[in-house]
């Protein structure tokens, strides 16, 4: 178990290092930040001063080490546009995003998993077909199209709900549905195929053959085994809570992290973009780590220290 | 990463395969795909007007049948530009980006997979690490960061989209190549003195091509969605060029007054991704049921 934990922790740390390196390489490859931020006509001394202030006149490997040290100390730079610390700017937006993504995640789990299980247990029934059709739709209709169609219907035509902004709880309904629909479809499809695979296993046949009632076979044997791949997908969804609403926030003019990211990308506010990138990477890594630990709980075989299981 | 067992099970399925009828839905989907490809190829002949041609006297005109005229079949936008013409050209650009990106992803991914399978050792570990990294990060965020740092140009944009999904091809081709290396034919060609490049391109690749094609078909709709999403946000294809997502983003401003600007490209996106997914699922069931 300890070996398993150590391996997983090492891998999580490696991913973070990779992301930081990715940000660093991309940042340095993208050209001289001094020339991007200041106009090319700026006086030479000003550009030199800027380079010195940001440490750009140091050798590249020193810059790399400095970069790591700064990030480790929680210094993620200052927004070029705003002058405020990037981390603070991003942190202010997190609650607004979570207020959308957490209910959406609950919606996905509460609709997707039961629908998938039901479809698998009643294979080829009408419900199964309906669930699969909805899952395919959730997978192929882009969130911005779904969001805009919902706005067209419920805000423009019927006038029941606001089309955007963040005034009351009613403005949350459409974005949450838009976010939840696609994810519920993915989850339903995944749960269904995981269940079907488990139900075809010999141990299910054995359990049935020795006279265990069907509902107990499902609850005691099928569900725990099907949970393993499903947990992976849910883990990915948890990891993308912070930045999973980039498109939907834009559709509904919601002042969250995603909106900030889009605005910062078009303004080329690098410090903010990089801060969001690192934040997303860390949440992703942490949730992957939790999923890996959950595997250990769900699947005793992994506790023996063997690697594997994705 | 348990694809190593795929080809054996796949070939058993293939020999037992019955000659079943093609489902109606798949035929409809194939027809739609064919139609879209034709539209993309013939875009310059099909579009009645230029994409930036202004017709200021008929601005925000509804489609024919909804109060509009046949002159502008799908209506016009705020500047009096013909929606039909823009739609046709958008289909061409979106399709070109998606096909280009899918090809890049398939070639890059397969190369990485083969490299990992051939060299094993630390090369394989490195490729596996990259695969894990890519699979554990939301691609949209990575793409947005690159766009923020580098700015936007069409070439860069296509390459960036091409980085989407390479890890799936890499994973599959690595598994299949390792399995193929253990089989008689690869060993026989190697004994005859063939160079690795010839073994992989001339013998292993044709044997695993069907699986790779299915996997490319399955990732194609995702690339379409990604491209249209980024273009919708105004961070993908830049005006005066137009793409499907771009049109939806523009049409959103006129949601109340002129919903047709947005509905036409939305319909095309949904029907195209749906059709390719249906065909991809069907191909997978026929060619390689082990792939999921």
XYZ file of C-alpha atoms in Angstrom:
602
model
C 0.000 0.000 0.000
C 2.817 2.411 0.892
C 4.613 1.643 -2.362
C 1.368 2.234 -4.253
C 0.935 5.578 -2.512
C 4.502 6.649 -3.137
C 4.269 5.804 -6.838
C 1.054 7.754 -7.196
C 2.428 10.766 -5.348
C 5.547 10.759 -7.509
C 3.416 10.689 -10.623
C 1.251 13.563 -9.386
C 4.345 15.643 -8.660
C 5.745 14.815 -12.095
C 2.571 16.025 -13.790
C 2.777 19.345 -11.949
C 6.429 19.724 -12.959
C 5.441 18.968 -16.571
C 2.704 21.589 -16.548
C 4.997 24.223 -15.065
C 7.645 23.343 -17.651
C 5.029 23.505 -20.400
C 3.983 26.979 -19.240
C 7.596 28.101 -19.014
C 8.587 26.764 -22.445
C 5.509 28.168 -24.152
C 5.998 31.499 -22.397
C 9.619 31.782 -23.512
C 8.989 30.472 -27.038
C 6.223 32.959 -27.626
C 8.709 35.777 -28.037
C 10.100 38.546 -25.923
C 7.443 39.508 -23.365
C 9.049 42.938 -23.156
C 8.206 43.594 -26.789
C 4.719 42.111 -26.472
C 3.786 44.193 -23.443
C 5.535 47.417 -24.378
C 5.191 48.850 -27.825
C 8.160 48.186 -30.149
C 8.784 51.932 -30.259
C 9.410 52.068 -26.518
C 12.808 53.519 -25.583
C 15.635 50.987 -25.279
C 16.241 51.814 -21.588
C 12.610 51.149 -20.737
C 12.754 47.731 -22.416
C 16.005 46.931 -20.595
C 14.458 48.017 -17.307
C 11.436 45.836 -17.988
C 13.647 42.847 -18.805
C 15.636 43.405 -15.642
C 12.514 43.778 -13.520
C 11.115 40.463 -14.812
C 14.494 38.704 -14.744
C 14.521 38.261 -18.501
C 18.199 39.229 -18.789
C 19.278 36.115 -16.845
C 20.406 32.852 -18.516
C 17.499 30.578 -19.409
C 18.161 27.905 -16.759
C 18.329 30.525 -14.008
C 15.033 31.896 -15.281
C 13.629 28.372 -15.111
C 14.754 27.874 -11.513
C 13.524 31.336 -10.529
C 10.229 30.547 -12.154
C 9.866 27.341 -10.142
C 10.856 29.055 -6.891
C 8.390 31.871 -7.459
C 5.551 29.433 -8.158
C 6.453 27.311 -5.161
C 6.185 30.467 -3.038
C 2.756 31.187 -4.438
C 3.931 34.106 -6.555
C 2.135 33.684 -9.864
C 2.885 37.084 -11.251
C 0.904 40.247 -11.703
C -1.791 40.809 -14.280
C -0.274 42.902 -17.047
C -3.540 44.727 -17.585
C -4.787 45.124 -14.078
C -1.647 45.409 -11.998
C -3.123 43.148 -9.329
C -1.736 39.727 -8.414
C -3.009 37.139 -10.889
C -3.803 34.660 -8.124
C -6.073 37.175 -6.418
C -7.904 37.957 -9.665
C -8.513 34.271 -10.315
C -9.446 33.454 -6.705
C -12.159 36.123 -6.756
C -13.836 34.345 -9.660
C -13.722 30.808 -8.282
C -16.930 30.989 -6.167
C -18.984 32.152 -9.161
C -17.763 29.189 -11.208
C -18.244 26.629 -8.445
C -21.815 27.792 -7.873
C -22.495 26.568 -11.425
C -20.223 23.567 -11.737
C -21.027 21.852 -8.418
C -24.817 21.667 -9.019
C -24.044 20.610 -12.598
C -21.782 17.828 -11.319
C -24.512 16.643 -8.943
C -26.963 16.694 -11.838
C -24.587 14.598 -13.969
C -24.059 12.031 -11.200
C -27.691 11.839 -10.095
C -29.017 11.490 -13.638
C -26.160 9.866 -15.542
C -25.234 6.962 -13.278
C -28.786 5.698 -12.504
C -29.730 6.097 -16.170
C -26.673 4.100 -17.243
C -27.326 1.346 -14.703
C -30.985 1.165 -15.668
C -30.130 1.000 -19.365
C -27.630 -1.800 -18.785
C -30.050 -3.849 -16.665
C -32.807 -3.447 -19.256
C -30.700 -3.860 -22.352
C -32.441 -3.195 -25.685
C -35.589 -1.960 -23.958
C -37.201 1.340 -24.946
C -35.653 3.041 -21.919
C -32.244 1.753 -22.947
C -32.666 3.200 -26.414
C -33.914 6.515 -25.057
C -31.007 6.752 -22.630
C -28.523 5.928 -25.379
C -30.100 8.434 -27.779
C -29.949 11.129 -25.088
C -26.346 10.140 -24.369
C -25.397 10.476 -28.037
C -27.144 13.850 -28.198
C -25.340 14.981 -25.053
C -22.097 13.981 -26.692
C -22.647 15.525 -30.129
C -24.518 18.762 -29.398
C -21.932 21.395 -28.486
C -22.651 23.175 -25.201
C -22.835 26.584 -26.835
C -25.507 25.399 -29.272
C -27.512 23.761 -26.477
C -27.138 26.845 -24.281
C -28.234 29.217 -27.017
C -31.190 27.005 -27.951
C -32.296 26.977 -24.305
C -31.960 30.771 -24.201
C -33.956 31.066 -27.405
C -36.729 28.895 -26.010
C -36.934 29.796 -22.310
C -35.703 33.389 -22.309
C -36.614 34.818 -25.690
C -39.776 32.924 -26.674
C -41.328 32.027 -23.331
C -39.704 34.692 -21.169
C -39.579 32.397 -18.139
C -35.911 32.658 -17.274
C -33.200 35.299 -17.659
C -30.868 34.838 -20.628
C -27.680 35.617 -18.758
C -26.017 37.538 -15.994
C -25.983 36.661 -12.316
C -28.971 38.265 -10.646
C -30.825 35.544 -8.783
C -30.946 31.775 -8.456
C -33.108 31.749 -11.590
C -30.153 32.821 -13.710
C -28.399 29.634 -12.641
C -30.975 27.235 -14.045
C -30.119 27.395 -17.749
C -26.316 27.278 -17.341
C -26.521 24.357 -14.907
C -28.776 22.388 -17.260
C -26.493 23.153 -20.199
C -23.440 22.005 -18.253
C -25.126 18.951 -16.790
C -26.760 17.579 -19.926
C -23.648 16.631 -21.874
C -21.867 15.255 -18.821
C -24.873 13.184 -17.810
C -24.890 11.662 -21.297
C -21.194 10.788 -21.138
C -21.599 9.322 -17.673
C -24.692 7.303 -18.646
C -22.911 5.844 -21.655
C -19.853 5.003 -19.602
C -21.780 3.465 -16.715
C -23.858 1.417 -19.125
C -20.879 -0.115 -20.903
C -19.062 -0.728 -17.607
C -22.156 -2.503 -16.240
C -22.618 -4.550 -19.406
C -19.008 -5.668 -19.300
C -19.260 -6.695 -15.660
C -22.573 -8.492 -16.170
C -20.894 -10.680 -18.815
C -18.195 -11.869 -16.393
C -18.045 -15.482 -15.181
C -18.341 -14.515 -11.505
C -21.795 -13.096 -12.180
C -22.818 -16.392 -13.761
C -21.331 -18.252 -10.790
C -23.226 -16.122 -8.312
C -26.473 -16.637 -10.197
C -25.798 -20.366 -10.542
C -25.364 -20.812 -6.805
C -28.758 -19.228 -6.279
C -27.979 -15.656 -5.232
C -31.034 -13.520 -6.022
C -30.684 -11.154 -8.994
C -30.971 -7.922 -6.998
C -28.229 -9.090 -4.653
C -25.990 -10.057 -7.559
C -26.464 -6.561 -8.987
C -25.859 -4.794 -5.700
C -23.150 -7.023 -4.303
C -21.183 -8.029 -7.395
C -22.030 -5.962 -10.458
C -22.215 -2.427 -9.056
C -18.962 -2.458 -7.045
C -17.035 -3.763 -10.046
C -18.633 -1.360 -12.496
C -17.870 1.485 -10.094
C -14.157 1.397 -10.876
C -14.247 2.792 -14.444
C -17.121 5.115 -13.548
C -15.146 6.640 -10.680
C -12.412 7.547 -13.178
C -14.811 9.580 -15.279
C -16.347 11.250 -12.232
C -12.818 12.038 -11.028
C -12.079 13.788 -14.289
C -15.285 15.793 -13.888
C -14.354 16.790 -10.332
C -10.937 17.868 -11.579
C -12.473 20.155 -14.159
C -14.832 21.882 -11.715
C -12.777 25.071 -11.832
C -12.408 25.445 -15.558
C -15.077 23.161 -16.948
C -17.442 25.976 -17.784
C -15.342 28.078 -20.168
C -17.809 27.965 -23.045
C -20.998 27.940 -20.978
C -19.902 30.926 -18.886
C -19.341 32.819 -22.110
C -22.771 31.914 -23.439
C -24.495 33.139 -20.289
C -22.131 36.080 -19.547
C -21.349 34.491 -16.200
C -18.511 36.219 -14.305
C -16.511 33.077 -13.479
C -13.030 31.704 -14.055
C -13.862 30.579 -17.592
C -14.974 34.028 -18.641
C -11.800 35.469 -17.091
C -9.741 32.933 -19.031
C -11.331 33.826 -22.370
C -10.927 37.554 -21.765
C -7.318 37.081 -20.617
C -6.509 34.960 -23.669
C -7.813 37.581 -26.049
C -5.983 40.340 -24.111
C -2.887 38.121 -23.905
C -2.742 38.677 -20.170
C -0.179 35.914 -19.730
C 0.112 35.929 -15.931
C -3.608 35.308 -15.498
C -3.722 32.579 -18.149
C -0.741 30.855 -16.589
C -2.289 31.102 -13.135
C -5.503 29.458 -14.364
C -3.505 26.780 -16.195
C -1.603 25.877 -13.029
C -4.744 25.967 -10.923
C -6.544 23.623 -13.313
C -3.530 21.329 -13.425
C -3.345 21.133 -9.641
C -7.050 20.407 -9.209
C -6.777 17.794 -11.951
C -3.764 16.175 -10.294
C -5.350 16.196 -6.852
C -8.577 14.638 -8.100
C -6.643 12.018 -10.088
C -4.741 11.225 -6.927
C -7.978 10.838 -4.980
C -9.317 8.567 -7.721
C -6.166 6.462 -7.540
C -6.544 6.153 -3.775
C -10.211 5.268 -4.221
C -9.118 2.487 -6.578
C -7.165 1.084 -3.678
C -10.352 1.026 -1.617
C -12.573 -0.278 -4.434
C -10.177 -2.813 -5.864
C -8.190 -4.773 -3.259
C -6.016 -6.267 -6.029
C -4.297 -2.907 -6.499
C -3.409 -2.652 -2.851
C -0.948 -5.494 -3.328
C 1.296 -2.938 -5.001
C 0.862 -3.936 -8.618
C 0.696 -0.990 -10.946
C -2.008 -0.467 -13.533
C -5.622 0.463 -13.542
C -6.601 3.558 -15.429
C -3.554 0.356 -21.500
C -4.723 -3.136 -22.131
C -4.996 -2.876 -25.907
C -2.299 -5.490 -26.411
C -4.917 -8.216 -26.652
C -7.017 -6.348 -29.196
C -5.981 -7.844 -32.564
C -6.574 -11.479 -31.627
C -10.114 -10.936 -30.412
C -10.721 -8.612 -33.342
C -9.731 -11.146 -35.964
C -11.953 -13.836 -34.463
C -14.848 -11.408 -34.608
C -13.948 -10.574 -38.182
C -14.063 -14.148 -39.465
C -17.370 -14.842 -37.761
C -18.860 -11.597 -39.001
C -22.104 -12.048 -40.867
C -22.979 -10.037 -43.904
C -25.552 -7.895 -42.193
C -27.518 -5.078 -43.731
C -26.327 -1.551 -43.172
C -28.748 0.178 -40.740
C -30.920 2.924 -42.251
C -29.599 5.475 -39.785
C -26.033 4.799 -40.909
C -27.051 5.213 -44.555
C -28.663 8.564 -43.731
C -25.543 9.579 -41.821
C -23.271 8.532 -44.698
C -25.430 10.493 -47.150
C -25.177 13.587 -44.971
C -21.391 13.225 -44.681
C -21.095 12.780 -48.456
C -23.278 15.846 -48.986
C -21.183 17.933 -46.604
C -17.968 16.853 -48.323
C -19.434 17.759 -51.722
C -20.515 21.162 -50.400
C -17.017 21.731 -49.034
C -15.392 20.749 -52.325
C -17.747 22.779 -54.490
C -18.028 25.714 -52.081
C -16.823 28.253 -54.627
C -19.420 27.156 -57.181
C -22.276 26.770 -54.717
C -22.109 30.076 -52.919
C -24.359 32.639 -54.608
C -22.431 35.639 -53.192
C -19.041 36.387 -51.716
C -18.782 35.882 -47.942
C -18.072 39.557 -47.370
C -20.408 40.920 -50.055
C -22.737 43.419 -48.412
C -26.338 43.875 -49.471
C -27.258 46.814 -47.278
C -30.783 47.087 -48.608
C -31.722 43.624 -47.369
C -30.176 43.444 -43.918
C -31.424 40.895 -41.353
C -33.695 39.351 -43.940
C -35.370 36.114 -42.758
C -34.950 32.845 -44.714
C -37.176 31.997 -47.672
C -40.491 30.674 -46.378
C -40.275 32.780 -43.203
C -40.871 36.107 -44.875
C -37.690 36.211 -46.898
C -37.006 35.764 -50.583
C -35.301 33.049 -52.611
C -32.533 35.518 -53.369
C -31.186 34.887 -49.862
C -32.302 31.327 -49.161
C -31.210 31.248 -45.512
C -31.585 34.991 -44.973
C -28.979 37.654 -44.360
C -27.140 39.038 -41.348
C -26.790 42.488 -39.831
C -24.535 43.670 -42.666
C -26.689 42.122 -45.369
C -24.235 39.270 -45.976
C -25.823 36.144 -47.411
C -26.093 33.396 -44.761
C -26.140 30.613 -47.379
C -22.819 31.731 -48.862
C -21.202 32.113 -45.469
C -22.535 28.713 -44.398
C -21.112 26.993 -47.472
C -17.672 28.548 -47.004
C -17.775 27.880 -43.248
C -18.432 24.211 -43.909
C -15.359 24.093 -46.127
C -13.089 25.795 -43.581
C -14.350 23.868 -40.552
C -14.074 20.585 -42.437
C -10.574 21.376 -43.680
C -9.390 22.217 -40.163
C -10.983 19.101 -38.687
C -9.585 16.782 -41.363
C -6.140 18.386 -41.198
C -6.106 18.138 -37.417
C -7.297 14.521 -37.403
C -4.581 13.535 -39.899
C -1.902 15.314 -37.859
C -3.099 13.620 -34.676
C -3.172 10.193 -36.335
C 0.288 10.523 -37.916
C 1.924 12.015 -34.831
C 0.195 9.614 -32.447
C 0.999 6.526 -34.510
C 4.636 7.592 -34.865
C 4.940 8.071 -31.102
C 3.265 4.711 -30.510
C 5.618 2.943 -32.914
C 8.654 4.646 -31.379
C 7.554 3.485 -27.940
C 6.927 -0.049 -29.185
C 10.242 -0.237 -31.040
C 12.668 1.221 -28.533
C 10.881 0.281 -25.279
C 12.917 1.316 -22.225
C 13.092 4.996 -21.423
C 11.692 6.100 -24.798
C 8.551 4.159 -24.008
C 8.420 5.573 -20.493
C 8.754 9.077 -21.899
C 5.949 8.547 -24.430
C 3.763 7.017 -21.734
C 4.446 10.015 -19.517
C 3.397 12.397 -22.300
C 0.272 10.316 -22.902
C -0.608 10.447 -19.208
C 0.018 14.178 -19.133
C -2.191 14.873 -22.121
C -4.941 12.582 -20.903
C -4.987 14.187 -17.468
C -5.334 17.793 -18.643
C -8.464 19.343 -20.141
C -7.338 20.019 -23.706
C -9.380 23.199 -24.043
C -7.312 24.842 -21.287
C -4.006 23.805 -22.856
C -5.179 25.059 -26.256
C -6.317 28.369 -24.805
C -2.953 28.856 -23.066
C -1.053 28.234 -26.290
C -3.329 30.663 -28.142
C -2.791 33.270 -25.414
C 0.961 32.957 -25.635
C 1.393 32.695 -29.390
C -1.515 34.664 -30.737
C -3.621 33.172 -33.484
C -2.720 32.140 -36.999
C -4.560 29.563 -39.088
C -1.515 27.283 -39.465
C -0.796 27.255 -35.740
C -4.465 26.710 -35.034
C -4.629 23.588 -37.233
C -1.462 22.150 -35.648
C -2.869 22.891 -32.205
C -6.104 21.078 -33.032
C -3.879 18.265 -34.361
C -2.434 17.793 -30.895
C -5.893 16.844 -29.732
C -6.378 13.114 -29.493
C -2.864 12.052 -30.530
C -2.490 10.221 -27.246
C -5.353 7.890 -28.118
C -3.691 6.906 -31.409
C -0.345 6.568 -29.640
C -1.785 4.288 -26.993
C -3.543 2.084 -29.538
C -0.659 1.873 -32.013
C 1.834 1.146 -29.248
C -0.257 -1.726 -27.942
C -0.918 -3.137 -31.390
C 2.698 -2.780 -32.534
C 3.976 -4.579 -29.443
C 1.507 -7.359 -30.162
C 2.498 -7.443 -33.838
C 6.186 -7.643 -32.960
C 5.464 -10.811 -31.060
C 3.685 -12.350 -34.034
C 5.309 -14.463 -36.705
C 5.052 -12.132 -39.660
C 6.998 -9.237 -38.136
C 9.704 -11.591 -36.881
C 9.886 -13.267 -40.316
C 10.370 -9.964 -42.140
C 12.972 -8.967 -39.568
C 14.849 -12.236 -40.093
C 14.882 -11.485 -43.820
C 16.806 -8.330 -42.971
C 14.161 -5.646 -43.357
C 14.919 -2.315 -41.709
C 12.623 -1.239 -38.823
C 11.102 1.554 -40.913
C 10.066 -0.969 -43.561
C 8.680 -3.409 -40.997
C 6.550 -0.733 -39.347
C 5.318 1.086 -42.446
C 5.087 -1.842 -44.848
C 3.906 -4.644 -42.596
C 2.693 -3.553 -39.149
C 0.808 -0.438 -40.277
C -1.410 -2.153 -42.881
C -2.309 -4.785 -40.297
C -3.474 -2.321 -37.686
C -4.814 0.339 -40.069
C -8.486 -0.555 -39.616
C -8.303 0.003 -35.863
C -6.519 3.324 -36.352
C -9.098 4.460 -38.916
C -11.912 3.665 -36.512
C -10.168 5.555 -33.746
C -9.669 8.549 -36.076
C -13.343 8.471 -37.046
C -14.279 8.512 -33.380
C -12.085 11.516 -32.598
C -13.112 13.528 -35.672
C -16.405 14.843 -34.194
C -14.546 15.904 -31.068
C -12.178 17.994 -33.182
C -15.153 19.606 -34.946
C -16.653 20.461 -31.551
C -13.354 21.807 -30.257
C -12.762 23.988 -33.306
C -16.276 25.351 -33.325
C -16.116 25.977 -29.577
C -12.899 27.972 -29.839
C -14.159 29.861 -32.881
C -17.386 30.556 -31.029
C -15.352 32.150 -28.236
C -13.661 34.320 -30.867
C -10.327 32.567 -30.296
C -10.287 30.200 -33.261
C -10.740 31.101 -36.905
C -10.494 34.874 -37.202
C -12.617 37.199 -39.374
C -12.832 37.959 -42.252
C -12.542 34.178 -42.539
C -15.529 32.298 -41.305
C -16.155 28.905 -39.739
C -19.234 27.229 -38.315
C -18.410 28.132 -34.705
C -17.548 31.633 -35.797
C -20.985 32.063 -37.376
C -22.710 30.851 -34.208
C -20.668 33.313 -32.156
C -21.635 36.139 -34.455
C -25.276 35.072 -34.641
C -25.527 35.065 -30.867
C -25.610 38.896 -30.896
C -28.764 38.711 -32.999
C -30.434 35.869 -31.141
C -33.679 37.761 -30.613
C -33.905 39.573 -33.934
C -32.390 37.083 -36.367
C -32.133 33.562 -34.906
C -31.527 32.078 -38.381
C -27.945 33.372 -38.465
C -27.212 31.032 -35.578
C -29.573 28.166 -36.308
C -28.174 27.324 -39.752
C -24.555 26.674 -38.669
C -25.701 25.048 -35.391
C -27.764 22.538 -37.335
C -24.831 21.730 -39.604
C -22.485 21.204 -36.619
C -24.906 18.941 -34.783
C -25.865 16.856 -37.822
C -22.229 16.448 -38.879
C -20.893 15.386 -35.483
C -23.883 13.115 -35.030
C -23.417 11.483 -38.455
C -19.693 10.906 -38.029
C -20.260 9.459 -34.536
C -22.932 7.103 -35.845
C -20.713 5.942 -38.704
C -17.745 5.642 -36.328
C -19.708 3.496 -33.873
C -20.953 1.334 -36.699
C -17.451 0.919 -38.174
C -16.115 0.024 -34.748
C -18.757 -2.639 -34.243
C -17.974 -4.099 -37.670
C -14.206 -3.802 -37.827
C -13.042 -3.943 -34.268
C -15.514 -4.627 -31.482
C -12.749 -4.607 -28.879
C -12.122 -0.899 -29.233
C -14.068 1.351 -26.948
